[in-house]
Coordinates of C-alpha atoms and ligand atoms in Angstrom, one line a residue:
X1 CA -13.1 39.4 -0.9
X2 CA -12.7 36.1 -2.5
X3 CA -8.2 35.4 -3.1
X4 CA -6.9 35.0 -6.4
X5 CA -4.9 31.8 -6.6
X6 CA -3.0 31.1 -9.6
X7 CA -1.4 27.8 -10.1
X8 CA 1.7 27.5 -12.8
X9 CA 1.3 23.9 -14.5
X10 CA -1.1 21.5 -14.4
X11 CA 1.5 18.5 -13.9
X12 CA 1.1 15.9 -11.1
X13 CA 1.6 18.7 -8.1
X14 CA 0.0 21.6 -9.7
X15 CA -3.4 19.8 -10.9
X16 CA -4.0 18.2 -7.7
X17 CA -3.2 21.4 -5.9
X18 CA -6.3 23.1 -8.2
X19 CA -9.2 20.1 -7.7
X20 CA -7.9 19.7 -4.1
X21 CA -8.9 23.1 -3.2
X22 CA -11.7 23.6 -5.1
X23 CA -13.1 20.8 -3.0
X24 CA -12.0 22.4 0.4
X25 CA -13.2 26.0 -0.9
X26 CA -16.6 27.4 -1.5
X27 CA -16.6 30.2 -4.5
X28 CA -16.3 33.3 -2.0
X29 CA -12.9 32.0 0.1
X30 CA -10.8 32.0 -3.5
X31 CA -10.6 32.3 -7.6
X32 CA -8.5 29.0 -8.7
X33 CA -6.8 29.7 -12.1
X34 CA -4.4 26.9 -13.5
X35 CA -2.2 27.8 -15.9
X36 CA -1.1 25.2 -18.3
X37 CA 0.7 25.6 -22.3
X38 CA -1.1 22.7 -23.5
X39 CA -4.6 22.0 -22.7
X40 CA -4.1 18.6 -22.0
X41 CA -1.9 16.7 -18.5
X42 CA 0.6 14.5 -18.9
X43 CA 0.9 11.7 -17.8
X44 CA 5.0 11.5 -17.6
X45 CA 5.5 8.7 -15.6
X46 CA 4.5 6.9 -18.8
X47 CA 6.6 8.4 -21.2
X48 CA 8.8 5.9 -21.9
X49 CA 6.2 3.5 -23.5
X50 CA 5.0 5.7 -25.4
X51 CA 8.1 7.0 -26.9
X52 CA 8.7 2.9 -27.6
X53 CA 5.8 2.6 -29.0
X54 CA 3.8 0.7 -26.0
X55 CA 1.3 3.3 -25.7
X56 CA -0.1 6.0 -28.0
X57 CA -0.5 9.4 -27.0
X58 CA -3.8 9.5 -26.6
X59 CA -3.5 6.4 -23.2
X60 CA -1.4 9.3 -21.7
X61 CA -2.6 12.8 -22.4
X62 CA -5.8 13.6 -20.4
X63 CA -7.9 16.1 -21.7
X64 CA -7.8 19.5 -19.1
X65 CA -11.8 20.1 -20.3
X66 CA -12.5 16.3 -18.9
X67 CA -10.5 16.6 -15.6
X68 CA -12.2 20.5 -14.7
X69 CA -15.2 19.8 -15.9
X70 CA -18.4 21.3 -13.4
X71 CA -15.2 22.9 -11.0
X72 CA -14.7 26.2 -10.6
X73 CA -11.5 26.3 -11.9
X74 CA -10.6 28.6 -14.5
X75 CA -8.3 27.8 -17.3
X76 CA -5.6 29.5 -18.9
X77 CA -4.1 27.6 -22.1
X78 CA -0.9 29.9 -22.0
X79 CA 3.0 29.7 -21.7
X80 CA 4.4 31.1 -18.5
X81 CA 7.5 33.2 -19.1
X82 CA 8.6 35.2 -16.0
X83 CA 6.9 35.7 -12.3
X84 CA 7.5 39.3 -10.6
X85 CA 7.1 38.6 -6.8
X86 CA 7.5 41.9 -5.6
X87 CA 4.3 42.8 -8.1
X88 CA 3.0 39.6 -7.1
X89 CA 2.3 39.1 -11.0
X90 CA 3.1 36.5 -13.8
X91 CA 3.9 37.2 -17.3
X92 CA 1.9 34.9 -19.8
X93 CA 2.7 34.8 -23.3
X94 CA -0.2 36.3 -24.1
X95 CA -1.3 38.5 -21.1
X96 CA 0.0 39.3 -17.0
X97 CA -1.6 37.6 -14.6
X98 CA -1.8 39.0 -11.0
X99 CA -2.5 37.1 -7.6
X100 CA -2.7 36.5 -3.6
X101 CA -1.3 32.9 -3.9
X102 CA 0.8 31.5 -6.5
X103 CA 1.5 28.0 -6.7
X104 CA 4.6 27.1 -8.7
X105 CA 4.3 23.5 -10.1
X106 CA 6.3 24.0 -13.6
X107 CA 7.8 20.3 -13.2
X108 CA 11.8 19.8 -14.4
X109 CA 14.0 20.0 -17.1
X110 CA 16.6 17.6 -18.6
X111 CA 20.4 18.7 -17.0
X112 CA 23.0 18.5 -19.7
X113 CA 25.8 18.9 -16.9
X114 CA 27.8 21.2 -19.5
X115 CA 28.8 18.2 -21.5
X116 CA 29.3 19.4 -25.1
X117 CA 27.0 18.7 -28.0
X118 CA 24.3 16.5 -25.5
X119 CA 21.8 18.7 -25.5
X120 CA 22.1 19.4 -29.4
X121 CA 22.2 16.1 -30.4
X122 CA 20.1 14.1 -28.1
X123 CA 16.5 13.6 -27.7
X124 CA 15.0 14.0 -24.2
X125 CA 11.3 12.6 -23.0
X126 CA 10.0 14.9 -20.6
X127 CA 6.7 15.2 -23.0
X128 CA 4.3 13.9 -24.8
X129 CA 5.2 15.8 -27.9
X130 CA 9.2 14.5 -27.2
X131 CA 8.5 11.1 -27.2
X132 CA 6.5 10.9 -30.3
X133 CA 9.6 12.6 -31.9
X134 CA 11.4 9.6 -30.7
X135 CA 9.0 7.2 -31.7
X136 CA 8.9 8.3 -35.0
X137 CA 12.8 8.9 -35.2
X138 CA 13.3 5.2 -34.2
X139 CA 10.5 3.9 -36.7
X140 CA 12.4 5.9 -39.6
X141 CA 16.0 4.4 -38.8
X142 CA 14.5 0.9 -39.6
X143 CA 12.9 2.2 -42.4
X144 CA 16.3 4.4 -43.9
X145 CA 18.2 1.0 -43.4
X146 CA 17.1 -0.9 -46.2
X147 CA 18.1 2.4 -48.3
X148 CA 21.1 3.2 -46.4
X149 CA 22.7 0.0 -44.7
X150 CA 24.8 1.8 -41.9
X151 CA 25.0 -0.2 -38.2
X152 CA 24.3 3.3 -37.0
X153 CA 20.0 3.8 -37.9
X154 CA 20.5 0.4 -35.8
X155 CA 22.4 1.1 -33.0
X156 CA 20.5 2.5 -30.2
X157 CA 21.3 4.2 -27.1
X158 CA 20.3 6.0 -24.1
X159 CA 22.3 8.5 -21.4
X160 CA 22.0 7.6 -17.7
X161 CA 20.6 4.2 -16.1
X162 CA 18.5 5.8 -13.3
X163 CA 14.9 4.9 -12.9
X164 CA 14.3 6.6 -16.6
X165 CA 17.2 5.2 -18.7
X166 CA 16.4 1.8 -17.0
X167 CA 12.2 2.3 -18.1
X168 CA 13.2 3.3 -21.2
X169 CA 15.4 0.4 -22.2
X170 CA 13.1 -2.1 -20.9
X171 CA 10.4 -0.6 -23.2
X172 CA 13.1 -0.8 -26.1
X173 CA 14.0 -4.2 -25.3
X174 CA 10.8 -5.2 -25.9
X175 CA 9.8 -3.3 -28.8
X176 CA 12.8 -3.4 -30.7
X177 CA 12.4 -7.1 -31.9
X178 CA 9.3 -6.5 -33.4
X179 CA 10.8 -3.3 -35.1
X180 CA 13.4 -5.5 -37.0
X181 CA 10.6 -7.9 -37.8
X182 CA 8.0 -5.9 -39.4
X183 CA 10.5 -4.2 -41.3
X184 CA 12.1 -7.5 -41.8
X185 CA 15.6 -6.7 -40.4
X186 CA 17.5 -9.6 -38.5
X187 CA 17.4 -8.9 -34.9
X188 CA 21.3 -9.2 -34.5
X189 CA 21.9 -6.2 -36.3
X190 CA 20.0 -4.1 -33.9
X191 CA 22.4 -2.8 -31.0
X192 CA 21.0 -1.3 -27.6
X193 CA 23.3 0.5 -25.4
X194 CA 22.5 1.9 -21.5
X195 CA 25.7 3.8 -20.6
X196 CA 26.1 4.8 -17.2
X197 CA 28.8 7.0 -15.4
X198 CA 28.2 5.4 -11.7
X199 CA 29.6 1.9 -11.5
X200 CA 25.9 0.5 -11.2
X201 CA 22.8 0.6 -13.0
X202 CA 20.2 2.2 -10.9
X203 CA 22.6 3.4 -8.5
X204 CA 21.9 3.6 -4.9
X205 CA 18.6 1.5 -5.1
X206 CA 18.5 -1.9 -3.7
X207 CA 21.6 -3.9 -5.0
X208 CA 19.0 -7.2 -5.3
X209 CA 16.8 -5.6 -7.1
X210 CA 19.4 -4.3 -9.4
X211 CA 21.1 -7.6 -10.4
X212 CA 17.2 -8.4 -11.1
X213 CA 17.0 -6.0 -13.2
X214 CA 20.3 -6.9 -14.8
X215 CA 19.6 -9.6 -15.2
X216 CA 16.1 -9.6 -16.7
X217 CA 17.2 -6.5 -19.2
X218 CA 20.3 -8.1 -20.8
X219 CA 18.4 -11.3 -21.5
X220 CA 16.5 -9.0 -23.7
X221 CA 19.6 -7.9 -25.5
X222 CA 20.8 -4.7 -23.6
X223 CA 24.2 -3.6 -23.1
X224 CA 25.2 -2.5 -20.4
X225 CA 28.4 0.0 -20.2
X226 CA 28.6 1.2 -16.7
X227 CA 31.4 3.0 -14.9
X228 CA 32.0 5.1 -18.3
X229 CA 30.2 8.5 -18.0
X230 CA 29.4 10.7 -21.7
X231 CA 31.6 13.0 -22.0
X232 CA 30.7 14.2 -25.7
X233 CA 28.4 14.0 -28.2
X234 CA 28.7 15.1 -32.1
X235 CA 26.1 14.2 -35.0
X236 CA 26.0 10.4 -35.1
X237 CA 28.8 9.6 -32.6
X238 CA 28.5 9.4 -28.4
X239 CA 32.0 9.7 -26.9
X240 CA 32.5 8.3 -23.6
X241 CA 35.5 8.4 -21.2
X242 CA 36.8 5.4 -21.8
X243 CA 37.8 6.8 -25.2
X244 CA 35.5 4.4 -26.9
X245 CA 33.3 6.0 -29.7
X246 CA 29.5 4.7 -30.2
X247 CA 28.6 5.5 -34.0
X248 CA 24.3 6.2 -33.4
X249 CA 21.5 8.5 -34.8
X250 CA 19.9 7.9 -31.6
X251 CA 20.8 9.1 -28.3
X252 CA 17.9 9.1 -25.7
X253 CA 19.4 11.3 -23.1
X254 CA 18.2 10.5 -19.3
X255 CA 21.1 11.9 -17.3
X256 CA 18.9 13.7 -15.0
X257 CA 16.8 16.2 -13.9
X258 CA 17.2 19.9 -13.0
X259 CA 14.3 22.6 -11.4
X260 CA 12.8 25.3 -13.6
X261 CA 14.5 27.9 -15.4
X262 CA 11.6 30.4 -14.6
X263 CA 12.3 30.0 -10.9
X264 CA 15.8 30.7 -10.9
X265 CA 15.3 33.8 -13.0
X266 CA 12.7 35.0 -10.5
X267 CA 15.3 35.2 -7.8
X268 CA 13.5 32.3 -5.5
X269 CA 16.6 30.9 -3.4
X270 CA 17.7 27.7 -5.4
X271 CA 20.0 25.0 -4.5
X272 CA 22.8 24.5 -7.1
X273 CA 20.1 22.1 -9.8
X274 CA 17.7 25.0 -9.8
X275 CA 15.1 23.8 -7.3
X276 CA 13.9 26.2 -5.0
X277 CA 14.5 25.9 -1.0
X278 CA 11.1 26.1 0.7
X279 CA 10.0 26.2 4.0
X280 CA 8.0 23.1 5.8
X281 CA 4.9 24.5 4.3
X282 CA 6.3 24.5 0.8
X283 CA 6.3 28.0 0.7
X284 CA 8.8 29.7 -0.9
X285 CA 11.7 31.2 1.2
X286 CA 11.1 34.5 2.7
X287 CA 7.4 34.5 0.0
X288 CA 4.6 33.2 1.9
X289 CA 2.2 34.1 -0.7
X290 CA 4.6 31.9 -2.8
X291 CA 4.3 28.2 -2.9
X292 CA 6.9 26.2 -5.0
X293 CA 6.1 22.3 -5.1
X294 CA 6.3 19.4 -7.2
X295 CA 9.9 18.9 -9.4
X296 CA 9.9 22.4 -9.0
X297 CA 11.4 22.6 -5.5
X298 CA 13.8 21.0 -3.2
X299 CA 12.8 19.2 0.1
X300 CA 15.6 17.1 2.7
X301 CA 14.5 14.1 4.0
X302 CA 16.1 14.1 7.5
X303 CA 16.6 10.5 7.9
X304 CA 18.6 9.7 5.1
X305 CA 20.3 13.1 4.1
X306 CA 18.9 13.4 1.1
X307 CA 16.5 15.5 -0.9
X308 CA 13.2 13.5 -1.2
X309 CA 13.1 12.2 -5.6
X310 CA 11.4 14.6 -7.6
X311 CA 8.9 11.5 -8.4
X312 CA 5.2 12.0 -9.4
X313 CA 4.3 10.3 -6.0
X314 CA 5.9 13.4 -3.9
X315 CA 4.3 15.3 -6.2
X316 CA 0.8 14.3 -5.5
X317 CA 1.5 14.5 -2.0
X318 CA 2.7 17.7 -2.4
X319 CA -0.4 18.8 -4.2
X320 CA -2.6 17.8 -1.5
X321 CA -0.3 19.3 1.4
X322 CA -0.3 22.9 -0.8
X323 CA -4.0 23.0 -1.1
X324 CA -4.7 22.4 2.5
X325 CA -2.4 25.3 3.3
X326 CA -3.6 27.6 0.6
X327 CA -7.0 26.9 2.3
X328 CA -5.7 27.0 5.6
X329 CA -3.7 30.8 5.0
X330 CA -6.9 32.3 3.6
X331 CA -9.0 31.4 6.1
X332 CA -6.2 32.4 8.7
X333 CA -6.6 28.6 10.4
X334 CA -3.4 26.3 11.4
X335 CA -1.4 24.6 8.4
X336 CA 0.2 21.2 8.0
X337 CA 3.9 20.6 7.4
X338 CA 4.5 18.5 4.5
X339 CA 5.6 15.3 6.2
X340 CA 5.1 12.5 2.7
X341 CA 4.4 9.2 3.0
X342 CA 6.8 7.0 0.9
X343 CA 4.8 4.1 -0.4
X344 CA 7.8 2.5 -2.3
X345 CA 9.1 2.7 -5.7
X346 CA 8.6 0.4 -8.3
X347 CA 10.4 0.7 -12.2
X348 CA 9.0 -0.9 -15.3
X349 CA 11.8 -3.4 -17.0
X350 CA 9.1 -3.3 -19.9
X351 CA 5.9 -5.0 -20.9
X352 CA 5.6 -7.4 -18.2
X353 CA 8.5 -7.3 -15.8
X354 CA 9.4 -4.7 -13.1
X355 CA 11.7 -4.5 -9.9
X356 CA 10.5 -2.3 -6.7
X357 CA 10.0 -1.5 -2.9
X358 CA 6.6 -1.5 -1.3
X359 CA 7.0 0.4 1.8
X360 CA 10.7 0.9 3.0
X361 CA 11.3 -2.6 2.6
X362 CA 9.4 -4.7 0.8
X363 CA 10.9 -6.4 -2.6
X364 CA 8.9 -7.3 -5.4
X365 CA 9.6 -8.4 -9.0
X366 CA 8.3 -9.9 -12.2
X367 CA 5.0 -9.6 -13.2
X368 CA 3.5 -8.2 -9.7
X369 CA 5.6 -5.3 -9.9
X370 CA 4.4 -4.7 -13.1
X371 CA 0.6 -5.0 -11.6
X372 CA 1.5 -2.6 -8.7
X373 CA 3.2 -0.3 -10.6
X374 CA 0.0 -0.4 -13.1
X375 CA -2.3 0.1 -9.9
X376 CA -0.2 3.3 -8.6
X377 CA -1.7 4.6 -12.1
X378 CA -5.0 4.0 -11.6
X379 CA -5.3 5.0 -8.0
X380 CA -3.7 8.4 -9.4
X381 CA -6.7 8.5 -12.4
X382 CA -9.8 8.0 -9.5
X383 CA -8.1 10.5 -8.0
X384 CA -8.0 13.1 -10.4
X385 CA -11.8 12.2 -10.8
X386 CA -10.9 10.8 -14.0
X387 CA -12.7 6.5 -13.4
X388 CA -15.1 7.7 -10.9
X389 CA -17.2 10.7 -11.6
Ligands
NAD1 P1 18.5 10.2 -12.1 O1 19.3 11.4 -11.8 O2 17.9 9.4 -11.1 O3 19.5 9.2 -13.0 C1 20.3 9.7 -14.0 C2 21.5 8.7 -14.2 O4 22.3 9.2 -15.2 C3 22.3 8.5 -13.0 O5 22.4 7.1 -12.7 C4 23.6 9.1 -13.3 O6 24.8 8.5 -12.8 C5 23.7 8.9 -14.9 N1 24.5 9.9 -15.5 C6 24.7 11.2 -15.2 N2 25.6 11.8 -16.1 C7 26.0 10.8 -16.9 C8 26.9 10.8 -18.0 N3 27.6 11.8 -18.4 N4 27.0 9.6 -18.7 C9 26.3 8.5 -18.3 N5 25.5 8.5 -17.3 C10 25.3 9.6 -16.6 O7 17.4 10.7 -13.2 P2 16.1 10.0 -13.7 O8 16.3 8.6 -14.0 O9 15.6 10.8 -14.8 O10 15.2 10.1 -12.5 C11 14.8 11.4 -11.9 C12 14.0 11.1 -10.6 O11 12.7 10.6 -11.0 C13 14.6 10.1 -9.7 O12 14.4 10.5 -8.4 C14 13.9 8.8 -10.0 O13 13.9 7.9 -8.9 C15 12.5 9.3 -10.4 N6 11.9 8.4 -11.3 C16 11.1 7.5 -10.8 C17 10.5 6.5 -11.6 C18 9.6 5.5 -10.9 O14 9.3 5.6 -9.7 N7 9.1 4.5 -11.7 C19 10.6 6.6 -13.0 C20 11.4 7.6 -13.5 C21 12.1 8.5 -12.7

């Protein structure tokens, strides 16, 4: 009898996971179901330009209907609120789901590390829908200003100079200027802050790279305050460590990253930021009916002693290394540990500048970055199926 596999999220690692094996099975080996809350995928990796205003929604939401079209992949537009893995079910919204395979590829969520009033009073952009709200939020402080004069509508600032903080502050850096301009606001009234607790921007990556990036961004205007972590956050004011107060009505909080809530209250073994521990199948510990991929779960890299970044390129990997084993358990044949191949990281400073690695050592800057970068995203689309049909 055919298996019933049910895939949570149609993110990066779920939705590859769903065309993947649809291509490796024929209708009688399995039942694919993906189960999404929107009926669109994301594409998060470029968020940040469309919460700037780069991009509009529509260049990064891709239409579910266009991507499964002619599989045989059912669709579920549906919220997932709880998994029972003892009665191998999942709890929809709207109905309970049961199954042989579950794939759990529910992404991330923002971590607010405890710190009081952040998550209340910050904006986060881990969707679509979040970065329009900062879009619009930015576009109305420049419009309230000529009502209401404060520095405040004009004082910008985001939480946490990781790969996302620095992407988003490029994007700002460029689209800012125009801002004041069409609304006729001199540009030196406009502040934008990047505050960062570590005593570097992008800490840990390459330390050339990062004065690059330095360098590049506060040409464009951005402060910098590094070495000072957030340590509370009230309507209209950010306090940091230092003692210093930054007066703002918008905080764009990129602190970091935490697993799913839904996996941790299903009792999967988690390590301390909620991703689950999974074996070198990506199965679930102690579920082998269970597989847990994507941001979702929690994999060491061996050689540096580190987990592996919860980055859309693991992802994808992911994706592809779940459906061979899906395919590989119901027809009883040998599976493949997940062994990824890191093809570099590269982050956008903005419209037309980036920093990255190619490979585990290769540098690149300035506009080829940006090209690569761009490439990586167009590689991932003819993938998907979604440039050539
Ligand atoms: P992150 O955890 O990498 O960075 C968060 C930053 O916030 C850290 O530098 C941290 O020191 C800082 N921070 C934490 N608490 C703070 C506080 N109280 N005050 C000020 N700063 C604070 O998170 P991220 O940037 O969202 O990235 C998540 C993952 O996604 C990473 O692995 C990253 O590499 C990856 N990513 C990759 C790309 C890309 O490849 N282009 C883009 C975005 C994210």
């Amino acid at each position: 009898m055919a298996k019933k596999v049910v895939i949570l999220g149609a993110g990066y690692a779920g939705l590859v996971t769903a065309l993947k094996l649809n291509k490796l099975a024929s209708a009688g080996d399995c039942e694919i179901i993906l189960v999404n809350k929107h009926d669109y995928h994301q594409m998060i990796t470029q968020l940040h330009e469309s919460a700037a205003g780069a991009k509009s929604d529509r260049d990064i939401r891709i239409p579910l209907a266009s991507v499964l079209k002619g599989k045989n992949i059912k669709f579920i537009k549906d919220t997932v609120e709880a998994i029972d893995k003892q009665a191998k079910q999942v709890k929809l919204k709207s109905q309970v789901l049961s199954y042989d395979y579950l794939v759990v590829s529910l992404g991330s969520e923002s971590e607010y590390f405890g710190i009081p009033g952040l998550k209340e009073y910050s904006f986060s952009l881990k969707s679509i829908n979040q970065a329009r709200l900062i879009r619009i939020h930015i576009e109305k402080c420049f419009a309230d200003y000529h009502y209401d004069p404060t520095p405040d509508k004009l004082t910008f600032v985001v939480g946490g100079a990781g790969f996302s903080g620095i992407e988003l502050v490029g994007e700002l850096a460029d689209a800012l200027p125009k801002l004041a301009e069409e609304n006729n606001i001199p540009y030196e009234r406009v502040k934008l802050y990047n505050v960062e607790a570590a005593p570097m921007i992008l800490p840990g990556f390459d330390e050339e790279l990062v004065k690059v990036a330095e360098h590049s961004l506060k040409s464009r205007g951005v402060n910098f305050l590094v070495g000072v972590p957030i340590i509370r956050v009230e309507p209209g004011k950010v306090h940091l460590k230092n003692g210093e107060i930054i007066e703002t009505q918008t905080l764009v909080w990129t602190g970091g990253v935490r697993g799913s809530q839904i996996v941790i209250d299903a009792g999967f073994e988690t390590e301390p930021r909620g991703r689950a521990k999974v074996d070198e199948y990506l199965r679930a510990i102690g579920h082998e009916d269970v597989f847990i991929i994507g941001d979702s779960c929690f994999v060491m890299n061996e050689e540096t002693g580190r987990p592996y970044p919860p980055t859309a390129q693991i992802a994808i990997q992911m994706g592809e290394n779940c459906a061979a084993n899906l395919y590989a358990s119901i027809k009883g044949t040998q599976k493949e540990k997940f062994v990824p191949n890191l093809l570099g990281s590269v982050a956008s400073l903005g419209r037309k500048d980036a920093i990255g690695k190619v490979g585990k050592s290769l540098k690149t800057k300035g506009w080829i970055a940006y090209r690569i970068k761009d490439m990586s995203q167009v590689r991932y689309l003819a993938k998907i199926g979604m440039i050539f049909k």
